[in-house]
Amino acid sequence: MRLLPMVFWLLCLSICDGYRFLGVFPFHGKSHFVMFEALMKGLARKGHQVDVISTFPLKKPYPNYNDIVTIQAPVQLMNNLTYNVMHQLISSNVAKAVATIGGNDICQHLGKPEIIELVKNPPKDPSYDAVLLEVFGAPCFIIIGHLWNVPVIGVSTTSLYPWLHRTIGQPENLAYVPNNCLSFFGSMNFWQRIYNILHTAYFKWIFYSFSSVQDDIIREHFGPGLPSVWELETQIGLILINSHISLNGIKPITPAAVDVGGLHVYDEGLTLRPDLEKWMNDSKHGFIYFTFGSMVMIETFPDEFLRVLYICLGKIAPVRVLMKVPNPEKLPPNLPKNVHTFRWIPQLKVLKHPNIKAFITHGGLMGTQEAVACGVPMIGIPLFADQFTNIDTYVARNIAVKVNVGGITEEKLDAALNAILWDPLYRESAQNLSRRFLDRPMNSMDTAIYWIEYIVRYGNDALRSPALDLSWWQLNLIDVIGFLVICTIIVLIVVAFIVHFVLRTTKRSSHSSLRSKKVD
């Protein structure tokens, strides 16, 4: 009986010390939400209360985690992206797609009655201590934190896109840091630096041009006189970024930009089906794990691609292949006997298995980071968006071999499979990179939670960069350089005048002396 008061007291302490957060993640990309779900569950495990607005409500209840608004996705992307639709995405402009599909369209959800009611009448007991939201293409949702006067904390599933640096005054040295939409590595040459500057400026212009309508969306639902999206963006107090120096390189960084790469790499609640676990354990010669992620249906790919795939995967037997296929019955017949298909696979459990030899992937950042954490080398077949840059990053670090989906041949895929399976360079490099990726003073989850709590304790301006209070011409020292140039010109003019005056005076004196001598 004496334990009951103690338990009650500890429970009260945990409640009193906990904060209440609103997580706003309305974008309908499952790969994005993997990171957000992990973060919100991490906060919930720490004793904080989290309420979430998203398109992916939890299937099972989780302590301290509440789905308060569920948004209906306009398009079902989970296991529903065909090869033809995917091919159209390849040719789309990333900045425009993010500003419109990932921005303006998402901002329309601000008009949902449940969200308007929540914003106008937030809970009071307890009230929200901060708003966490995705920084991607819909900064309109920052208005929630602005109206509540609480800190706004951003979460980015990738390294920062070009239009996000200004939100926290993040330094942007384009002389040696390529923007994250380009596949430049190492020292850039003169032409690459020029392209980096022009490409970055163009993407920023495209994004700002197409996303400016978000001002009207905000004022339509919450009234006139509110700040513009451009102004709201600078109210972000912190951005948690899915990046790490071992993958993204060295770059200047402000304290408000915190790397938490691999935050989603945890296997809480993941279980293996007995038949799958037995299959992996029985793979004495090892196995390759093959998936194109949570959206793409490999069964819709061209016959020629699948033909080459079947032939090449069959050649590596007795090495087995575990393939995630949403609709295996739609695959062509004669699947090689060493290939085993599943509709859904607990990926991290598979990547941690001692018998795994390699990972064939489309290059999604979340999945490849899991492979990096587990030290598994990859064959990358990028399909769209950032996947090309991701795979190029891993190729540069000798942990992956790249194969283009277009023009794939038996020779190319055979070469990739043989290299990744039998050349020790790739496995050794992958294991070395894994050690660097995981070698941190605190793991990514503890780091994220620490800085979130820091902002709540000390306010939204605790990590605010002074750069946010300067105009672009002050930040780039245009005024100082201009002043120094003018001063230099004035000094040169004065010196030139003095020299000219001295020379004229000297010349006159010389003439006067000559005249005096002639008179004498």
C-alpha angles and dihedrals in degrees: 000000000000088000093063097069090046092051090047091049093050090048091052091049092052091049094046093048095045125096130216118235134186114212115202112193108149099155111111099224111119092199088058094048092053088075095043094049091050091050096047091047089050090054090046091052088052089060100261122131113238128191117191137204109195147122091248113065115187117267092213128039115259124196114259091002119112129179100212100169125024116198120208110234112234090220128027105233101167107109088337107098112111126204092252094052090045090052090056090054091058092065096045122107107250096213093049093046092050093046094049112024094027095034125021094033091049092048089063087075088072085080094062109120092230092055095044090050091048093050094047096041109028119179115273103193094083107357124210117277097194144353120234117199142164116263104212120099107330110070087155089092090067084081088079093063090042094054092046093043092228130130118279118216121191127211121200122194090204138029108289118292115230094260094054102062095080092056091076100018091257110180112246113199104179092181091081107001113075116206113259094253091067130075098220117138133183120001112352118225123229096272093046090053090052091049091046092055095045094043092049093048091047094050091048091051092048093049096046092045095053098037097051090093088073088081089064092046092054094048092045091061103030105028139258128301096049123135119269121253087253089060095040092056092065090059091074107114099192140004121207105208128202094226141098135195092244089063106024101037133226118319138153111272138185120222089249089067109075122184113224099160112172095022089142094054100109130107102212109154095006115133133179122232108242093239092051093047091049091049091053093045090050092052093100093168091049132252141242120228114219126190138144092206136252098314114035121084107214090193089071094059121115117281092242092056092049092046092055090044093053094048096047096044090049091055095061094062132157080046104084131221125218109200129190107216122168093207109020092172089068094059118105114265125263098053107183113265093237091060118089121188132207130179093221130015130187092237102196092050089053094047090052094053113115093226096059114113104177146351122232105203144165088231103255109169097232096051095042091049088055089052090049091050090051094044095240118152118227147215106213122208101175117203110178148333117015093349093094092054092044094053092045087054091055093044089054088054094049095242097108144039118216125222120180115226090219113074094008113171137184090250093054096045092043090053092049093048094047092048096048094043102042109021106088090205093081098049093043091049091047093051092047092050090048090057091050092045093053097039102102137132088242130012117255096259094051089046092052094047093047094055094042090054090044091058092048091049098047105025140254093291096053093104098023113143118230085225088079090067094055129081119236093260092051092045091053091044092240090144093049093045090046091050093049091047091051091047090049091050091049092049091049091049091049092047091047090049092049092047090047090048093048092048092049091047091048091047092050091049090051091050091048091051092050091050091049091052092049092051090050 
